Amino acid sequence: MSESTDCIFCMIVEGKLPSSKVYESEHVYAFLDLNPVHEGHTLIIPKKHCENIFEADPAIGADIIRAMQRVGEALKKVTGCAGVNVLQNNGRAAGQMVFHLHWHVIPRFANDGLALWPQKKYASMDAMNEMAEALRKELA
Ligand code: 5GP
Ligand code: ZN
């Protein structure tokens, strides 16, 4: 079902590379990340190769959400985590290292010391409103 011959995640879906599978459905495969933020850190991927969210087929969205729910609930039960982050990187600048679309599902614990990203403020409310207006125009 996947198709890129030099993609490690396609090779995992096809069983040509080993993986610690946790879940599978019609369009989705999920397996443990080799380098977990916390143990249980799972990657959810579409079986059919696409590089990033912009190339994804929206028709598989429901299957992906279902996988996130199932894996997230299982992580809560198995690891005892109090919360779950779902993260997805697009492009090298955003931290993407493997160019087969994937979602990280990461168990989180109270006071586990992880800060995902520093946040800042807009220079003013006007600057914030200008940003929203530019995005609305683009999306209209
Ligand atoms: P990215 O930075 O692209 O969002 O995340 C890629 C993730 O894939 C990393 O967290 C990395 O640890 C994981 N990874 C890379 N190669 C392999 C592999 O061969 N097997 C598994 N299970 N995980 C991998
Ligand atoms: Zn692939």
Short mmCIF file of C-alpha atoms and ligand atoms in Angstrom, two decimals:
data_model
loop_
_atom_site.label_atom_id
_atom_site.label_comp_id
_atom_site.label_asym_id
_atom_site.label_seq_id
_atom_site.Cartn_x
_atom_site.Cartn_y
_atom_site.Cartn_z
CA MET A 1 0.00 0.00 0.00
CA SER A 2 2.91 2.41 0.67
CA GLU A 3 5.09 3.27 -2.28
CA SER A 4 8.34 5.15 -1.63
CA THR A 5 11.24 2.70 -1.95
CA ASP A 6 13.79 4.80 -0.04
CA CYS A 7 11.49 5.76 2.83
CA ILE A 8 12.14 4.04 6.16
CA PHE A 9 8.53 4.39 7.32
CA CYS A 10 7.27 2.79 4.06
CA MET A 11 9.70 -0.05 4.72
CA ILE A 12 8.26 -0.39 8.23
CA VAL A 13 4.67 -0.52 6.88
CA GLU A 14 5.76 -3.16 4.36
CA GLY A 15 7.53 -5.21 7.04
CA LYS A 16 10.94 -4.76 5.35
CA LEU A 17 12.24 -3.03 8.51
CA PRO A 18 11.27 -4.12 12.03
CA SER A 19 9.02 -2.01 14.23
CA SER A 20 7.27 -2.32 17.58
CA LYS A 21 3.72 -2.15 16.26
CA VAL A 22 1.01 -0.98 18.63
CA TYR A 23 -2.01 -0.41 16.35
CA GLU A 24 -3.17 -0.84 12.77
CA SER A 25 -6.32 0.05 10.82
CA GLU A 26 -7.27 0.30 7.14
CA HIS A 27 -5.21 3.42 6.39
CA VAL A 28 -3.06 3.76 9.50
CA TYR A 29 -0.07 2.07 11.16
CA ALA A 30 1.26 2.96 14.64
CA PHE A 31 4.53 1.90 16.27
CA LEU A 32 6.87 2.96 19.07
CA ASP A 33 9.38 5.75 18.41
CA LEU A 34 12.95 4.42 18.71
CA ASN A 35 13.94 7.51 20.73
CA PRO A 36 11.01 8.19 23.06
CA VAL A 37 10.43 11.45 24.92
CA HIS A 38 8.80 9.15 27.47
CA GLU A 39 8.39 5.38 27.14
CA GLY A 40 5.31 4.59 25.08
CA HIS A 41 5.94 7.55 22.69
CA THR A 42 4.14 6.32 19.56
CA LEU A 43 4.24 7.36 15.90
CA ILE A 44 1.01 7.24 13.90
CA ILE A 45 1.46 7.19 10.12
CA PRO A 46 -0.70 6.79 7.02
CA LYS A 47 0.15 3.50 5.30
CA LYS A 48 0.25 5.23 1.92
CA HIS A 49 3.32 7.42 1.53
CA CYS A 50 2.98 11.19 1.62
CA GLU A 51 5.62 13.61 2.82
CA ASN A 52 3.69 15.99 5.03
CA ILE A 53 0.25 17.29 6.04
CA PHE A 54 -0.06 19.35 2.85
CA GLU A 55 0.11 16.21 0.69
CA ALA A 56 -2.22 14.15 2.89
CA ASP A 57 -5.54 12.79 1.66
CA PRO A 58 -8.18 14.40 3.95
CA ALA A 59 -10.30 11.26 3.49
CA ILE A 60 -8.02 9.38 5.93
CA GLY A 61 -8.56 12.04 8.62
CA ALA A 62 -11.20 10.08 10.52
CA ASP A 63 -8.96 6.99 10.63
CA ILE A 64 -6.08 9.11 11.93
CA ILE A 65 -8.20 10.74 14.67
CA ARG A 66 -9.52 7.34 15.72
CA ALA A 67 -5.93 6.04 15.95
CA MET A 68 -4.94 9.02 18.12
CA GLN A 69 -7.88 8.36 20.44
CA ARG A 70 -7.19 4.62 20.71
CA VAL A 71 -3.43 5.01 21.20
CA GLY A 72 -3.85 7.94 23.61
CA GLU A 73 -6.32 6.00 25.76
CA ALA A 74 -4.05 2.94 25.76
CA LEU A 75 -1.07 5.11 26.81
CA LYS A 76 -3.07 6.52 29.73
CA LYS A 77 -3.92 3.03 30.94
CA VAL A 78 -0.52 1.41 30.34
CA THR A 79 1.84 4.22 31.40
CA GLY A 80 -0.43 5.99 33.91
CA CYS A 81 0.25 9.28 32.14
CA ALA A 82 -1.89 12.25 33.13
CA GLY A 83 -1.94 13.81 29.65
CA VAL A 84 -0.91 13.24 26.03
CA ASN A 85 0.71 15.53 23.45
CA VAL A 86 -0.04 14.97 19.77
CA LEU A 87 2.60 16.69 17.64
CA GLN A 88 3.34 16.70 13.93
CA ASN A 89 6.25 18.39 12.14
CA ASN A 90 6.19 19.67 8.54
CA GLY A 91 9.51 20.54 6.91
CA ARG A 92 13.08 20.61 8.16
CA ALA A 93 12.61 24.07 9.70
CA ALA A 94 9.78 22.64 11.82
CA GLY A 95 11.94 19.74 13.03
CA GLN A 96 10.82 17.07 10.54
CA MET A 97 13.53 14.42 10.18
CA VAL A 98 11.61 11.60 8.48
CA PHE A 99 9.74 12.70 5.37
CA HIS A 100 6.78 10.35 5.65
CA LEU A 101 3.89 12.09 7.41
CA HIS A 102 3.64 11.08 11.07
CA TRP A 103 2.07 12.18 14.32
CA HIS A 104 3.93 11.84 17.63
CA VAL A 105 1.70 10.69 20.49
CA ILE A 106 3.61 11.41 23.68
CA PRO A 107 2.55 10.47 27.21
CA ARG A 108 2.94 13.33 29.69
CA PHE A 109 3.19 13.39 33.47
CA ALA A 110 2.60 16.22 35.92
CA ASN A 111 5.81 18.21 36.45
CA ASP A 112 7.79 16.03 34.01
CA GLY A 113 10.06 18.97 33.25
CA LEU A 114 9.30 19.18 29.51
CA ALA A 115 8.66 22.59 27.98
CA LEU A 116 7.64 22.16 24.37
CA TRP A 117 8.24 25.68 23.13
CA PRO A 118 8.75 29.17 24.52
CA GLN A 119 5.88 31.55 23.72
CA LYS A 120 5.94 35.31 23.25
CA LYS A 121 3.48 38.21 22.96
CA TYR A 122 2.32 40.20 19.91
CA ALA A 123 3.71 43.74 19.87
CA SER A 124 0.10 45.02 20.22
CA MET A 125 -3.53 43.97 19.79
CA ASP A 126 -3.47 45.79 16.43
CA ALA A 127 -0.57 43.60 15.28
CA MET A 128 -2.50 40.50 16.37
CA ASN A 129 -5.65 41.64 14.56
CA GLU A 130 -3.65 42.40 11.39
CA MET A 131 -2.29 38.86 11.42
CA ALA A 132 -5.78 37.38 11.81
CA GLU A 133 -7.09 39.59 8.99
CA ALA A 134 -4.28 38.56 6.63
CA LEU A 135 -5.00 34.89 7.36
CA ARG A 136 -8.77 35.35 6.89
CA LYS A 137 -8.12 37.02 3.51
CA GLU A 138 -5.88 34.15 2.45
CA LEU A 139 -8.48 31.61 3.54
CA ALA A 140 -11.50 33.35 2.00
P1 5GP B 1 10.33 13.91 13.18
O1 5GP B 1 11.46 14.72 13.75
O2 5GP B 1 10.51 13.67 11.69
O3 5GP B 1 8.97 14.49 13.49
O4 5GP B 1 10.36 12.55 13.94
C1 5GP B 1 10.90 11.37 13.42
C2 5GP B 1 10.90 10.38 14.54
O5 5GP B 1 11.14 9.10 14.00
C3 5GP B 1 11.98 10.62 15.59
O6 5GP B 1 11.37 10.83 16.86
C4 5GP B 1 12.82 9.36 15.56
O7 5GP B 1 13.22 8.95 16.86
C5 5GP B 1 11.91 8.35 14.91
N1 5GP B 1 12.59 7.35 14.10
C6 5GP B 1 13.53 7.58 13.15
N2 5GP B 1 13.90 6.43 12.55
C7 5GP B 1 13.16 5.45 13.15
C8 5GP B 1 13.08 4.04 12.96
O8 5GP B 1 13.76 3.44 12.11
N3 5GP B 1 12.21 3.36 13.75
C9 5GP B 1 11.43 3.99 14.69
N4 5GP B 1 10.61 3.21 15.41
N5 5GP B 1 11.48 5.32 14.89
C10 5GP B 1 12.32 6.04 14.12
ZN ZN B 2 7.04 6.56 3.12
#
